[in-house]
PDB file of C-alpha atoms in Angstrom:
ATOM      1  CA  ASP V   1      -1.556  10.760 -24.089  1.00  0.00           C
ATOM      2  CA  ALA V   2       1.754  12.500 -23.514  1.00  0.00           C
ATOM      3  CA  LYS V   3       2.462  15.610 -25.560  1.00  0.00           C
ATOM      4  CA  THR V   4       6.160  14.866 -25.845  1.00  0.00           C
ATOM      5  CA  THR V   5       8.414  12.501 -27.742  1.00  0.00           C
ATOM      6  CA  GLN V   6      11.779  11.300 -26.497  1.00  0.00           C
ATOM      7  CA  PRO V   7      14.307   8.726 -27.692  1.00  0.00           C
ATOM      8  CA  PRO V   8      13.768   5.438 -25.852  1.00  0.00           C
ATOM      9  CA  SER V   9      17.357   5.067 -24.705  1.00  0.00           C
ATOM     10  CA  MET V  10      20.749   6.762 -24.596  1.00  0.00           C
ATOM     11  CA  ASP V  11      24.196   5.964 -23.283  1.00  0.00           C
ATOM     12  CA  CYS V  12      26.683   8.380 -21.798  1.00  0.00           C
ATOM     13  CA  ALA V  13      30.225   7.990 -20.523  1.00  0.00           C
ATOM     14  CA  GLU V  14      30.819   8.788 -16.879  1.00  0.00           C
ATOM     15  CA  GLY V  15      32.098  12.329 -16.418  1.00  0.00           C
ATOM     16  CA  ARG V  16      30.817  13.501 -19.787  1.00  0.00           C
ATOM     17  CA  ALA V  17      27.782  15.684 -20.414  1.00  0.00           C
ATOM     18  CA  ALA V  18      24.500  13.903 -21.048  1.00  0.00           C
ATOM     19  CA  ASN V  19      22.200  15.738 -23.465  1.00  0.00           C
ATOM     20  CA  LEU V  20      18.655  14.415 -23.477  1.00  0.00           C
ATOM     21  CA  PRO V  21      16.354  15.779 -26.205  1.00  0.00           C
ATOM     22  CA  CYS V  22      12.591  16.224 -26.077  1.00  0.00           C
ATOM     23  CA  ASN V  23      10.162  17.259 -28.804  1.00  0.00           C
ATOM     24  CA  HIS V  24       6.981  19.103 -27.842  1.00  0.00           C
ATOM     25  CA  SER V  25       5.865  20.588 -31.138  1.00  0.00           C
ATOM     26  CA  THR V  26       2.277  21.209 -29.996  1.00  0.00           C
ATOM     27  CA  ILE V  27       3.206  23.113 -26.857  1.00  0.00           C
ATOM     28  CA  SER V  28       1.026  26.141 -26.189  1.00  0.00           C
ATOM     29  CA  GLY V  29       2.013  29.498 -24.800  1.00  0.00           C
ATOM     30  CA  ASN V  30       1.082  28.852 -21.191  1.00  0.00           C
ATOM     31  CA  GLU V  31       2.620  25.398 -20.884  1.00  0.00           C
ATOM     32  CA  TYR V  32       5.806  24.745 -18.995  1.00  0.00           C
ATOM     33  CA  VAL V  33       8.384  22.086 -19.788  1.00  0.00           C
ATOM     34  CA  TYR V  34       9.188  19.837 -16.827  1.00  0.00           C
ATOM     35  CA  TRP V  35      11.817  17.151 -16.418  1.00  0.00           C
ATOM     36  CA  TYR V  36      11.648  14.312 -13.904  1.00  0.00           C
ATOM     37  CA  ARG V  37      13.666  11.171 -13.507  1.00  0.00           C
ATOM     38  CA  GLN V  38      12.977   7.784 -12.003  1.00  0.00           C
ATOM     39  CA  ILE V  39      15.862   5.803 -10.637  1.00  0.00           C
ATOM     40  CA  HIS V  40      15.112   2.089 -10.670  1.00  0.00           C
ATOM     41  CA  SER V  41      11.681   1.664  -9.094  1.00  0.00           C
ATOM     42  CA  GLN V  42      11.746   4.696  -6.805  1.00  0.00           C
ATOM     43  CA  GLY V  43       9.284   7.576  -6.960  1.00  0.00           C
ATOM     44  CA  PRO V  44      10.011  10.097  -9.725  1.00  0.00           C
ATOM     45  CA  GLN V  45      12.279  12.979  -8.780  1.00  0.00           C
ATOM     46  CA  TYR V  46      11.845  16.542 -10.013  1.00  0.00           C
ATOM     47  CA  ILE V  47      14.842  17.912 -11.904  1.00  0.00           C
ATOM     48  CA  ILE V  48      14.024  21.248 -13.504  1.00  0.00           C
ATOM     49  CA  HIS V  49      11.360  23.176 -15.386  1.00  0.00           C
ATOM     50  CA  GLY V  50      11.065  26.247 -17.596  1.00  0.00           C
ATOM     51  CA  LEU V  51       8.773  28.302 -19.806  1.00  0.00           C
ATOM     52  CA  LYS V  52      10.829  30.210 -22.361  1.00  0.00           C
ATOM     53  CA  ASN V  53      14.232  30.981 -20.954  1.00  0.00           C
ATOM     54  CA  ASN V  54      17.028  28.545 -20.343  1.00  0.00           C
ATOM     55  CA  GLU V  55      17.231  27.399 -16.747  1.00  0.00           C
ATOM     56  CA  THR V  56      20.004  26.008 -14.574  1.00  0.00           C
ATOM     57  CA  ASN V  57      20.051  24.551 -11.111  1.00  0.00           C
ATOM     58  CA  GLU V  58      22.368  22.361  -9.076  1.00  0.00           C
ATOM     59  CA  MET V  59      21.264  19.242 -10.928  1.00  0.00           C
ATOM     60  CA  ALA V  60      20.966  20.221 -14.571  1.00  0.00           C
ATOM     61  CA  SER V  61      20.434  22.808 -17.274  1.00  0.00           C
ATOM     62  CA  LEU V  62      17.378  23.125 -19.484  1.00  0.00           C
ATOM     63  CA  ILE V  63      17.730  24.589 -22.960  1.00  0.00           C
ATOM     64  CA  ILE V  64      14.449  25.507 -24.690  1.00  0.00           C
ATOM     65  CA  THR V  65      14.480  26.457 -28.366  1.00  0.00           C
ATOM     66  CA  GLU V  66      13.218  29.863 -29.339  1.00  0.00           C
ATOM     67  CA  ASP V  67      10.078  28.429 -30.949  1.00  0.00           C
ATOM     68  CA  ARG V  68       9.602  26.242 -27.826  1.00  0.00           C
ATOM     69  CA  LYS V  69       8.979  23.156 -29.917  1.00  0.00           C
ATOM     70  CA  SER V  70      11.847  21.243 -28.378  1.00  0.00           C
ATOM     71  CA  SER V  71      14.156  21.265 -25.399  1.00  0.00           C
ATOM     72  CA  THR V  72      17.299  19.579 -24.123  1.00  0.00           C
ATOM     73  CA  LEU V  73      18.132  18.519 -20.603  1.00  0.00           C
ATOM     74  CA  ILE V  74      21.838  18.671 -19.885  1.00  0.00           C
ATOM     75  CA  LEU V  75      23.529  16.816 -17.064  1.00  0.00           C
ATOM     76  CA  PRO V  76      26.952  18.483 -17.182  1.00  0.00           C
ATOM     77  CA  HIS V  77      29.038  15.715 -15.604  1.00  0.00           C
ATOM     78  CA  ALA V  78      27.101  12.467 -15.592  1.00  0.00           C
ATOM     79  CA  THR V  79      27.795   9.943 -12.848  1.00  0.00           C
ATOM     80  CA  LEU V  80      26.777   6.312 -12.532  1.00  0.00           C
ATOM     81  CA  ARG V  81      24.037   7.416 -10.126  1.00  0.00           C
ATOM     82  CA  ASP V  82      22.415   9.405 -12.937  1.00  0.00           C
ATOM     83  CA  THR V  83      21.394   6.162 -14.638  1.00  0.00           C
ATOM     84  CA  ALA V  84      17.606   6.447 -14.722  1.00  0.00           C
ATOM     85  CA  VAL V  85      14.564   6.964 -16.914  1.00  0.00           C
ATOM     86  CA  TYR V  86      14.167  10.666 -17.715  1.00  0.00           C
ATOM     87  CA  TYR V  87      10.723  12.057 -18.428  1.00  0.00           C
ATOM     88  CA  CYS V  88       9.925  15.280 -20.267  1.00  0.00           C
ATOM     89  CA  ILE V  89       6.432  16.652 -19.600  1.00  0.00           C
ATOM     90  CA  VAL V  90       4.536  19.721 -20.707  1.00  0.00           C
ATOM     91  CA  SER V  91       2.047  20.957 -18.164  1.00  0.00           C
ATOM     92  CA  ASP V  92      -0.642  23.555 -18.583  1.00  0.00           C
ATOM     93  CA  TYR V  93      -1.390  26.419 -16.242  1.00  0.00           C
ATOM     94  CA  ASN V  94      -3.722  24.350 -14.144  1.00  0.00           C
ATOM     95  CA  ASN V  95      -1.168  21.544 -13.917  1.00  0.00           C
ATOM     96  CA  ASN V  96      -3.944  19.188 -14.884  1.00  0.00           C
ATOM     97  CA  ASP V  97      -1.864  17.551 -17.521  1.00  0.00           C
ATOM     98  CA  MET V  98       0.945  15.823 -15.656  1.00  0.00           C
ATOM     99  CA  ARG V  99       1.079  13.035 -18.215  1.00  0.00           C
ATOM    100  CA  PHE V 100       4.246  10.987 -18.484  1.00  0.00           C
ATOM    101  CA  GLY V 101       5.398   9.464 -21.745  1.00  0.00           C
ATOM    102  CA  ALA V 102       7.745   6.518 -22.051  1.00  0.00           C
ATOM    103  CA  GLY V 103      10.788   8.636 -21.241  1.00  0.00           C
ATOM    104  CA  THR V 104      14.440   8.097 -22.128  1.00  0.00           C
ATOM    105  CA  ARG V 105      16.394   5.395 -20.358  1.00  0.00           C
ATOM    106  CA  LEU V 106      19.832   6.923 -19.775  1.00  0.00           C
ATOM    107  CA  THR V 107      22.646   4.540 -18.967  1.00  0.00           C
ATOM    108  CA  VAL V 108      25.846   6.099 -17.684  1.00  0.00           C
ATOM    109  CA  LYS V 109      28.782   3.800 -18.314  1.00  0.00           C
ATOM    110  CA  PRO V 110      32.158   3.815 -16.554  1.00  0.00           C
TER     111      PRO V 110
ATOM    112  CA  ASN O   1       9.013  19.129   6.247  1.00  0.00           C
ATOM    113  CA  ALA O   2       8.265  15.505   5.571  1.00  0.00           C
ATOM    114  CA  GLY O   3       7.910  14.460   1.975  1.00  0.00           C
ATOM    115  CA  VAL O   4       4.937  12.756   0.381  1.00  0.00           C
ATOM    116  CA  MET O   5       4.161   9.704   2.474  1.00  0.00           C
ATOM    117  CA  GLN O   6       2.557   6.640   1.001  1.00  0.00           C
ATOM    118  CA  ASN O   7       1.501   3.610   2.942  1.00  0.00           C
ATOM    119  CA  PRO O   8       1.705   0.795   2.969  1.00  0.00           C
ATOM    120  CA  ARG O   9       4.884   0.444   0.922  1.00  0.00           C
ATOM    121  CA  HIS O  10       3.955  -3.126   0.032  1.00  0.00           C
ATOM    122  CA  LEU O  11       0.482  -4.631  -0.029  1.00  0.00           C
ATOM    123  CA  VAL O  12      -0.513  -8.183  -0.827  1.00  0.00           C
ATOM    124  CA  ARG O  13      -4.134  -8.974  -1.539  1.00  0.00           C
ATOM    125  CA  ARG O  14      -5.960 -12.069  -2.707  1.00  0.00           C
ATOM    126  CA  ARG O  15      -8.148 -11.856  -5.778  1.00  0.00           C
ATOM    127  CA  GLY O  16     -11.528 -10.377  -4.877  1.00  0.00           C
ATOM    128  CA  GLN O  17     -10.316  -8.447  -1.826  1.00  0.00           C
ATOM    129  CA  GLU O  18     -10.180  -4.681  -1.501  1.00  0.00           C
ATOM    130  CA  ALA O  19      -6.995  -2.633  -1.561  1.00  0.00           C
ATOM    131  CA  ARG O  20      -6.716   0.779   0.112  1.00  0.00           C
ATOM    132  CA  LEU O  21      -3.697   2.905  -0.678  1.00  0.00           C
ATOM    133  CA  ARG O  22      -3.014   6.051   1.313  1.00  0.00           C
ATOM    134  CA  CYS O  23      -1.162   9.195   0.376  1.00  0.00           C
ATOM    135  CA  SER O  24      -0.347  12.025   2.746  1.00  0.00           C
ATOM    136  CA  PRO O  25       0.767  15.043   0.708  1.00  0.00           C
ATOM    137  CA  MET O  26       3.478  17.408   1.791  1.00  0.00           C
ATOM    138  CA  LYS O  27       2.429  19.994   4.340  1.00  0.00           C
ATOM    139  CA  GLY O  28       0.654  22.861   2.647  1.00  0.00           C
ATOM    140  CA  HIS O  29      -0.052  20.927  -0.542  1.00  0.00           C
ATOM    141  CA  SER O  30      -3.659  20.687  -1.636  1.00  0.00           C
ATOM    142  CA  HIS O  31      -3.255  18.952  -4.999  1.00  0.00           C
ATOM    143  CA  VAL O  32      -2.773  15.214  -5.307  1.00  0.00           C
ATOM    144  CA  TYR O  33      -2.113  13.024  -8.349  1.00  0.00           C
ATOM    145  CA  TRP O  34      -2.207   9.233  -8.540  1.00  0.00           C
ATOM    146  CA  TYR O  35      -0.257   7.185 -11.090  1.00  0.00           C
ATOM    147  CA  ARG O  36       0.039   3.489 -11.842  1.00  0.00           C
ATOM    148  CA  GLN O  37       3.177   1.833 -13.123  1.00  0.00           C
ATOM    149  CA  LEU O  38       3.106  -1.709 -14.425  1.00  0.00           C
ATOM    150  CA  PRO O  39       6.386  -3.651 -14.422  1.00  0.00           C
ATOM    151  CA  GLU O  40       8.792  -2.383 -17.080  1.00  0.00           C
ATOM    152  CA  GLU O  41       6.333   0.297 -18.188  1.00  0.00           C
ATOM    153  CA  GLY O  42       6.005   4.056 -17.731  1.00  0.00           C
ATOM    154  CA  LEU O  43       3.828   5.997 -15.331  1.00  0.00           C
ATOM    155  CA  LYS O  44       0.172   6.195 -16.294  1.00  0.00           C
ATOM    156  CA  PHE O  45      -1.913   9.086 -14.975  1.00  0.00           C
ATOM    157  CA  MET O  46      -4.992   7.977 -13.087  1.00  0.00           C
ATOM    158  CA  VAL O  47      -6.588  10.868 -11.240  1.00  0.00           C
ATOM    159  CA  TYR O  48      -6.014  14.442 -10.092  1.00  0.00           C
ATOM    160  CA  LEU O  49      -7.685  15.671  -6.927  1.00  0.00           C
ATOM    161  CA  GLN O  50      -7.903  18.797  -4.861  1.00  0.00           C
ATOM    162  CA  LYS O  51      -9.292  18.851  -1.351  1.00  0.00           C
ATOM    163  CA  GLU O  52     -12.799  17.333  -1.506  1.00  0.00           C
ATOM    164  CA  ASN O  53     -12.869  17.524  -5.312  1.00  0.00           C
ATOM    165  CA  ILE O  54     -11.986  15.223  -8.170  1.00  0.00           C
ATOM    166  CA  ILE O  55     -10.617  17.459 -10.924  1.00  0.00           C
ATOM    167  CA  ASP O  56      -9.649  14.915 -13.579  1.00  0.00           C
ATOM    168  CA  GLU O  57     -10.273  11.176 -13.366  1.00  0.00           C
ATOM    169  CA  SER O  58      -9.856  10.428 -17.049  1.00  0.00           C
ATOM    170  CA  GLY O  59      -7.146   7.867 -16.339  1.00  0.00           C
ATOM    171  CA  MET O  60      -9.150   5.861 -13.840  1.00  0.00           C
ATOM    172  CA  PRO O  61     -10.642   2.531 -14.887  1.00  0.00           C
ATOM    173  CA  LYS O  62     -14.410   2.856 -15.015  1.00  0.00           C
ATOM    174  CA  GLU O  63     -15.072   0.072 -12.539  1.00  0.00           C
ATOM    175  CA  ARG O  64     -13.650  -0.986  -9.184  1.00  0.00           C
ATOM    176  CA  PHE O  65     -11.367   2.041  -8.804  1.00  0.00           C
ATOM    177  CA  SER O  66     -12.173   5.169  -6.803  1.00  0.00           C
ATOM    178  CA  ALA O  67     -10.223   7.991  -5.217  1.00  0.00           C
ATOM    179  CA  GLU O  68     -10.897  10.639  -2.622  1.00  0.00           C
ATOM    180  CA  PHE O  69      -9.070  13.476  -0.920  1.00  0.00           C
ATOM    181  CA  PRO O  70     -11.095  14.518   2.115  1.00  0.00           C
ATOM    182  CA  LYS O  71     -10.855  17.809   3.921  1.00  0.00           C
ATOM    183  CA  GLU O  72      -8.948  16.078   6.691  1.00  0.00           C
ATOM    184  CA  GLY O  73      -6.661  13.117   6.323  1.00  0.00           C
ATOM    185  CA  PRO O  74      -4.828  11.446   3.480  1.00  0.00           C
ATOM    186  CA  SER O  75      -5.923  10.820  -0.060  1.00  0.00           C
ATOM    187  CA  ILE O  76      -7.173   7.273  -0.581  1.00  0.00           C
ATOM    188  CA  LEU O  77      -7.033   5.187  -3.740  1.00  0.00           C
ATOM    189  CA  ARG O  78      -9.434   2.301  -3.373  1.00  0.00           C
ATOM    190  CA  ILE O  79      -9.501  -0.783  -5.569  1.00  0.00           C
ATOM    191  CA  GLN O  80     -12.388  -3.139  -5.051  1.00  0.00           C
ATOM    192  CA  GLN O  81     -12.405  -6.821  -5.983  1.00  0.00           C
ATOM    193  CA  VAL O  82      -8.769  -6.794  -7.045  1.00  0.00           C
ATOM    194  CA  VAL O  83      -7.578  -8.932  -9.948  1.00  0.00           C
ATOM    195  CA  ARG O  84      -4.063 -10.058 -10.865  1.00  0.00           C
ATOM    196  CA  GLY O  85      -3.838  -7.312 -13.494  1.00  0.00           C
ATOM    197  CA  ASP O  86      -4.050  -4.692 -10.735  1.00  0.00           C
ATOM    198  CA  SER O  87      -0.602  -5.730  -9.525  1.00  0.00           C
ATOM    199  CA  ALA O  88       1.547  -2.648 -10.016  1.00  0.00           C
ATOM    200  CA  ALA O  89       3.317   0.200  -8.274  1.00  0.00           C
ATOM    201  CA  TYR O  90       1.007   3.071  -7.417  1.00  0.00           C
ATOM    202  CA  PHE O  91       2.596   6.477  -6.982  1.00  0.00           C
ATOM    203  CA  CYS O  92       1.155   9.596  -5.478  1.00  0.00           C
ATOM    204  CA  ALA O  93       2.385  13.142  -6.080  1.00  0.00           C
ATOM    205  CA  SER O  94       1.427  16.439  -4.477  1.00  0.00           C
ATOM    206  CA  SER O  95       1.832  20.086  -5.360  1.00  0.00           C
ATOM    207  CA  PRO O  96       0.899  23.282  -3.558  1.00  0.00           C
ATOM    208  CA  LEU O  97      -1.948  25.658  -4.179  1.00  0.00           C
ATOM    209  CA  GLY O  98      -1.079  28.732  -6.190  1.00  0.00           C
ATOM    210  CA  ASP O  99       0.728  29.095  -9.481  1.00  0.00           C
ATOM    211  CA  ARG O 100       0.618  25.397 -10.147  1.00  0.00           C
ATOM    212  CA  ALA O 101       2.098  25.635 -13.609  1.00  0.00           C
ATOM    213  CA  ASN O 102       5.268  27.028 -12.118  1.00  0.00           C
ATOM    214  CA  THR O 103       5.630  24.540  -9.307  1.00  0.00           C
ATOM    215  CA  GLU O 104       7.049  21.058  -9.296  1.00  0.00           C
ATOM    216  CA  ALA O 105       5.195  18.053  -7.973  1.00  0.00           C
ATOM    217  CA  PHE O 106       6.750  15.852  -5.311  1.00  0.00           C
ATOM    218  CA  PHE O 107       6.353  12.102  -5.471  1.00  0.00           C
ATOM    219  CA  GLY O 108       6.079   9.492  -2.784  1.00  0.00           C
ATOM    220  CA  GLN O 109       7.976   6.213  -2.866  1.00  0.00           C
ATOM    221  CA  GLY O 110       4.949   4.298  -4.017  1.00  0.00           C
ATOM    222  CA  THR O 111       2.858   1.356  -2.889  1.00  0.00           C
ATOM    223  CA  ARG O 112       3.600  -1.947  -4.536  1.00  0.00           C
ATOM    224  CA  LEU O 113       0.428  -3.957  -4.808  1.00  0.00           C
ATOM    225  CA  THR O 114       0.653  -7.660  -5.444  1.00  0.00           C
ATOM    226  CA  VAL O 115      -2.519  -9.618  -6.112  1.00  0.00           C
ATOM    227  CA  VAL O 116      -2.198 -13.342  -5.530  1.00  0.00           C
TER     228      VAL O 116
END
């Protein structure tokens, strides 16, 4: 079973920031938070990951709370092509636990 | 560097036949994961393999399903005596050896199995 909970769906206006929350209250000290997305029926695509500190790359930013019990993925300027199911995963050191939950279906609207 | 390659992309089998799904990981990757996705559902973990070893097969059905990742060649997910309920998209992911917790996994485009 997944160790994360996410809202089933969210909408976002094109050009606005999309903030996708994830709860991982049972996360342990050596587990990373990963985000992937799946556009339509394609293979999942890696977005970003982090341990404690906030992270940013060309796709998104990841904000992790100080107690690490939750995180937020931020797409700063959502486009229609960002419409997808977004998965938040916590993975242990051995990466044995790549378990996907139901994810959040983000719909970006014009 | 080619990505994770899965073949075939589409596979049609009659009930009772065998299905073989192949996954070639990215160059230098020695960890492979298999997932199943039923229509309109999320990804379900099936099995995690390293070269010549099954590390975690807790998501594999107890019967008819098997997986291997030989020293040479692709990883194979084998489904014997397929039934209609096996119809799904099967995705493979790979990650490199090393600090695996700090490394993303790369996914293939999947094999869509249809059992008729």
